[in-house]
Amino acid sequence: MLNRKVLISIIAGILIVSAIILYYNVNPGDSVIMPKCVVKQLTGYDCPSCGVQRALHAVLHGEFSKALSYNPFFVISVPYFLLVLYATIFKNASAQKVRKYACHRYAMYAYIVLFFVWWIVRNIWFKNP
Ligand SMILES: [Zn+2]
């Protein structure tokens, strides 16, 4: 019988691979089935994650400049998310070093502050198409 942690990892892996396959094959900008941003629909303002679906679709097709135009904060955040994921999953010495810096509370606080700064900045200087 699988223990709980292995089962959760398997389910998470299946969900991540399914999402990657979905976002590779469906362009969220052209599709009516993909979810639309509630914040944008209610207020007219972009939320911090507006454009993430289109950016993910563009990244999966190797179109990094297009992805940057949709949501540069997301594209810049991906390496950080991958580091945190690596530090969370693996327990070896290099993962512990990564965890020490990437998962440090100041790194997390900085990311949260940048997230909200990005929210304000994007609605002043960058309007999402
Ligand atoms: Zn949004």
PDB file of C-alpha atoms and ligand atoms in Angstrom:
ATOM      1  CA  MET A   1       0.000   0.000   0.000  1.00  0.00           C
ATOM      2  CA  LEU A   2       1.251   3.466  -0.932  1.00  0.00           C
ATOM      3  CA  ASN A   3       1.911   5.891   1.827  1.00  0.00           C
ATOM      4  CA  ARG A   4       0.114   9.212   1.809  1.00  0.00           C
ATOM      5  CA  LYS A   5       3.081  11.348   0.640  1.00  0.00           C
ATOM      6  CA  VAL A   6       3.770   9.117  -2.382  1.00  0.00           C
ATOM      7  CA  LEU A   7       0.077   9.101  -3.313  1.00  0.00           C
ATOM      8  CA  ILE A   8      -0.126  12.902  -3.120  1.00  0.00           C
ATOM      9  CA  SER A   9       3.049  13.196  -5.240  1.00  0.00           C
ATOM     10  CA  ILE A  10       1.600  10.854  -7.876  1.00  0.00           C
ATOM     11  CA  ILE A  11      -1.694  12.776  -7.995  1.00  0.00           C
ATOM     12  CA  ALA A  12       0.157  16.120  -8.171  1.00  0.00           C
ATOM     13  CA  GLY A  13       2.346  14.783 -10.985  1.00  0.00           C
ATOM     14  CA  ILE A  14      -0.688  13.593 -12.947  1.00  0.00           C
ATOM     15  CA  LEU A  15      -2.398  16.985 -12.497  1.00  0.00           C
ATOM     16  CA  ILE A  16       0.726  18.905 -13.567  1.00  0.00           C
ATOM     17  CA  VAL A  17       1.270  16.743 -16.664  1.00  0.00           C
ATOM     18  CA  SER A  18      -2.446  17.022 -17.535  1.00  0.00           C
ATOM     19  CA  ALA A  19      -2.293  20.824 -17.218  1.00  0.00           C
ATOM     20  CA  ILE A  20       0.822  20.978 -19.406  1.00  0.00           C
ATOM     21  CA  ILE A  21      -0.862  18.840 -22.088  1.00  0.00           C
ATOM     22  CA  LEU A  22      -4.022  20.996 -21.879  1.00  0.00           C
ATOM     23  CA  TYR A  23      -2.145  24.315 -22.102  1.00  0.00           C
ATOM     24  CA  TYR A  24       0.034  23.035 -24.929  1.00  0.00           C
ATOM     25  CA  ASN A  25      -2.962  21.995 -27.017  1.00  0.00           C
ATOM     26  CA  VAL A  26      -5.503  24.724 -26.168  1.00  0.00           C
ATOM     27  CA  ASN A  27      -4.780  28.413 -26.731  1.00  0.00           C
ATOM     28  CA  PRO A  28      -6.514  30.206 -23.829  1.00  0.00           C
ATOM     29  CA  GLY A  29      -6.720  33.408 -25.869  1.00  0.00           C
ATOM     30  CA  ASP A  30      -8.931  31.754 -28.497  1.00  0.00           C
ATOM     31  CA  SER A  31     -10.818  29.236 -26.379  1.00  0.00           C
ATOM     32  CA  VAL A  32     -14.212  29.733 -24.739  1.00  0.00           C
ATOM     33  CA  ILE A  33     -13.706  26.756 -22.403  1.00  0.00           C
ATOM     34  CA  MET A  34     -10.705  28.223 -20.577  1.00  0.00           C
ATOM     35  CA  PRO A  35     -11.546  30.239 -17.431  1.00  0.00           C
ATOM     36  CA  LYS A  36     -11.570  34.023 -17.697  1.00  0.00           C
ATOM     37  CA  CYS A  37     -10.285  36.353 -14.987  1.00  0.00           C
ATOM     38  CA  VAL A  38     -13.035  37.303 -12.547  1.00  0.00           C
ATOM     39  CA  VAL A  39     -11.134  40.403 -11.317  1.00  0.00           C
ATOM     40  CA  LYS A  40     -10.753  41.711 -14.873  1.00  0.00           C
ATOM     41  CA  GLN A  41     -14.394  41.000 -15.717  1.00  0.00           C
ATOM     42  CA  LEU A  42     -15.684  42.711 -12.560  1.00  0.00           C
ATOM     43  CA  THR A  43     -13.308  45.684 -12.342  1.00  0.00           C
ATOM     44  CA  GLY A  44     -11.693  46.088 -15.754  1.00  0.00           C
ATOM     45  CA  TYR A  45      -8.277  45.988 -14.071  1.00  0.00           C
ATOM     46  CA  ASP A  46      -5.700  43.254 -14.596  1.00  0.00           C
ATOM     47  CA  CYS A  47      -4.994  41.036 -11.596  1.00  0.00           C
ATOM     48  CA  PRO A  48      -1.376  39.931 -10.996  1.00  0.00           C
ATOM     49  CA  SER A  49      -2.003  36.665 -12.811  1.00  0.00           C
ATOM     50  CA  CYS A  50      -3.857  37.981 -15.849  1.00  0.00           C
ATOM     51  CA  GLY A  51      -2.171  36.563 -18.920  1.00  0.00           C
ATOM     52  CA  VAL A  52      -0.646  33.579 -17.101  1.00  0.00           C
ATOM     53  CA  GLN A  53      -2.627  31.044 -19.124  1.00  0.00           C
ATOM     54  CA  ARG A  54      -1.629  32.671 -22.427  1.00  0.00           C
ATOM     55  CA  ALA A  55       1.975  33.040 -21.208  1.00  0.00           C
ATOM     56  CA  LEU A  56       2.080  29.352 -20.260  1.00  0.00           C
ATOM     57  CA  HIS A  57       0.735  28.400 -23.697  1.00  0.00           C
ATOM     58  CA  ALA A  58       3.395  30.609 -25.320  1.00  0.00           C
ATOM     59  CA  VAL A  59       6.219  29.202 -23.139  1.00  0.00           C
ATOM     60  CA  LEU A  60       5.198  25.636 -23.972  1.00  0.00           C
ATOM     61  CA  HIS A  61       5.541  26.564 -27.653  1.00  0.00           C
ATOM     62  CA  GLY A  62       8.945  28.210 -27.091  1.00  0.00           C
ATOM     63  CA  GLU A  63       7.608  31.737 -27.670  1.00  0.00           C
ATOM     64  CA  PHE A  64       9.275  33.440 -24.710  1.00  0.00           C
ATOM     65  CA  SER A  65       8.990  37.024 -25.958  1.00  0.00           C
ATOM     66  CA  LYS A  66       5.262  36.507 -26.486  1.00  0.00           C
ATOM     67  CA  ALA A  67       4.994  35.034 -22.986  1.00  0.00           C
ATOM     68  CA  LEU A  68       6.795  38.066 -21.550  1.00  0.00           C
ATOM     69  CA  SER A  69       4.284  40.355 -23.251  1.00  0.00           C
ATOM     70  CA  TYR A  70       1.376  38.510 -21.597  1.00  0.00           C
ATOM     71  CA  ASN A  71       2.756  38.373 -18.044  1.00  0.00           C
ATOM     72  CA  PRO A  72       6.466  39.105 -17.436  1.00  0.00           C
ATOM     73  CA  PHE A  73       6.141  38.559 -13.684  1.00  0.00           C
ATOM     74  CA  PHE A  74       4.963  34.987 -14.273  1.00  0.00           C
ATOM     75  CA  VAL A  75       7.783  34.231 -16.717  1.00  0.00           C
ATOM     76  CA  ILE A  76      10.359  35.617 -14.288  1.00  0.00           C
ATOM     77  CA  SER A  77       8.734  33.692 -11.403  1.00  0.00           C
ATOM     78  CA  VAL A  78       8.939  30.283 -13.094  1.00  0.00           C
ATOM     79  CA  PRO A  79      12.624  29.688 -12.218  1.00  0.00           C
ATOM     80  CA  TYR A  80      11.907  30.630  -8.596  1.00  0.00           C
ATOM     81  CA  PHE A  81       8.923  28.253  -8.469  1.00  0.00           C
ATOM     82  CA  LEU A  82      11.081  25.476  -9.925  1.00  0.00           C
ATOM     83  CA  LEU A  83      13.742  26.090  -7.263  1.00  0.00           C
ATOM     84  CA  VAL A  84      11.139  25.948  -4.490  1.00  0.00           C
ATOM     85  CA  LEU A  85       9.653  22.794  -6.011  1.00  0.00           C
ATOM     86  CA  TYR A  86      13.116  21.210  -6.218  1.00  0.00           C
ATOM     87  CA  ALA A  87      13.894  22.155  -2.611  1.00  0.00           C
ATOM     88  CA  THR A  88      10.538  20.803  -1.463  1.00  0.00           C
ATOM     89  CA  ILE A  89      10.666  17.465  -3.273  1.00  0.00           C
ATOM     90  CA  PHE A  90      14.310  16.491  -2.860  1.00  0.00           C
ATOM     91  CA  LYS A  91      16.173  16.041   0.415  1.00  0.00           C
ATOM     92  CA  ASN A  92      19.813  15.916  -0.778  1.00  0.00           C
ATOM     93  CA  ALA A  93      22.528  18.433   0.137  1.00  0.00           C
ATOM     94  CA  SER A  94      22.035  20.711  -2.869  1.00  0.00           C
ATOM     95  CA  ALA A  95      18.267  20.805  -2.266  1.00  0.00           C
ATOM     96  CA  GLN A  96      18.954  21.809   1.333  1.00  0.00           C
ATOM     97  CA  LYS A  97      21.184  24.674   0.121  1.00  0.00           C
ATOM     98  CA  VAL A  98      18.474  25.807  -2.294  1.00  0.00           C
ATOM     99  CA  ARG A  99      15.858  25.533   0.473  1.00  0.00           C
ATOM    100  CA  LYS A 100      18.013  27.666   2.759  1.00  0.00           C
ATOM    101  CA  TYR A 101      17.782  30.630   0.344  1.00  0.00           C
ATOM    102  CA  ALA A 102      14.741  30.105  -1.899  1.00  0.00           C
ATOM    103  CA  CYS A 103      12.439  29.057   0.932  1.00  0.00           C
ATOM    104  CA  HIS A 104      13.797  31.543   3.446  1.00  0.00           C
ATOM    105  CA  ARG A 105      11.053  33.685   4.915  1.00  0.00           C
ATOM    106  CA  TYR A 106      12.656  36.880   3.591  1.00  0.00           C
ATOM    107  CA  ALA A 107      12.660  35.423   0.082  1.00  0.00           C
ATOM    108  CA  MET A 108       8.978  34.566   0.518  1.00  0.00           C
ATOM    109  CA  TYR A 109       8.188  38.042   1.874  1.00  0.00           C
ATOM    110  CA  ALA A 110      10.087  39.640  -1.026  1.00  0.00           C
ATOM    111  CA  TYR A 111       8.122  37.549  -3.505  1.00  0.00           C
ATOM    112  CA  ILE A 112       4.800  38.550  -1.926  1.00  0.00           C
ATOM    113  CA  VAL A 113       5.769  42.242  -1.940  1.00  0.00           C
ATOM    114  CA  LEU A 114       6.878  42.002  -5.590  1.00  0.00           C
ATOM    115  CA  PHE A 115       3.585  40.271  -6.414  1.00  0.00           C
ATOM    116  CA  PHE A 116       1.569  43.226  -5.110  1.00  0.00           C
ATOM    117  CA  VAL A 117       3.947  45.807  -6.615  1.00  0.00           C
ATOM    118  CA  TRP A 118       3.517  44.034  -9.952  1.00  0.00           C
ATOM    119  CA  TRP A 119      -0.270  44.223  -9.531  1.00  0.00           C
ATOM    120  CA  ILE A 120      -0.116  48.003  -9.177  1.00  0.00           C
ATOM    121  CA  VAL A 121       2.581  48.592 -11.792  1.00  0.00           C
ATOM    122  CA  ARG A 122       0.914  46.509 -14.479  1.00  0.00           C
ATOM    123  CA  ASN A 123      -2.312  48.493 -14.203  1.00  0.00           C
ATOM    124  CA  ILE A 124      -0.424  51.778 -14.500  1.00  0.00           C
ATOM    125  CA  TRP A 125       2.183  51.043 -17.189  1.00  0.00           C
ATOM    126  CA  PHE A 126       1.305  47.704 -18.770  1.00  0.00           C
ATOM    127  CA  LYS A 127      -2.180  47.041 -20.057  1.00  0.00           C
ATOM    128  CA  ASN A 128      -2.754  43.439 -21.000  1.00  0.00           C
ATOM    129  CA  PRO A 129      -4.189  42.882 -24.471  1.00  0.00           C
TER     130      PRO A 129
HETATM  131 ZN    ZN B   1      -6.633  38.355 -13.907  1.00  0.00          ZN
END
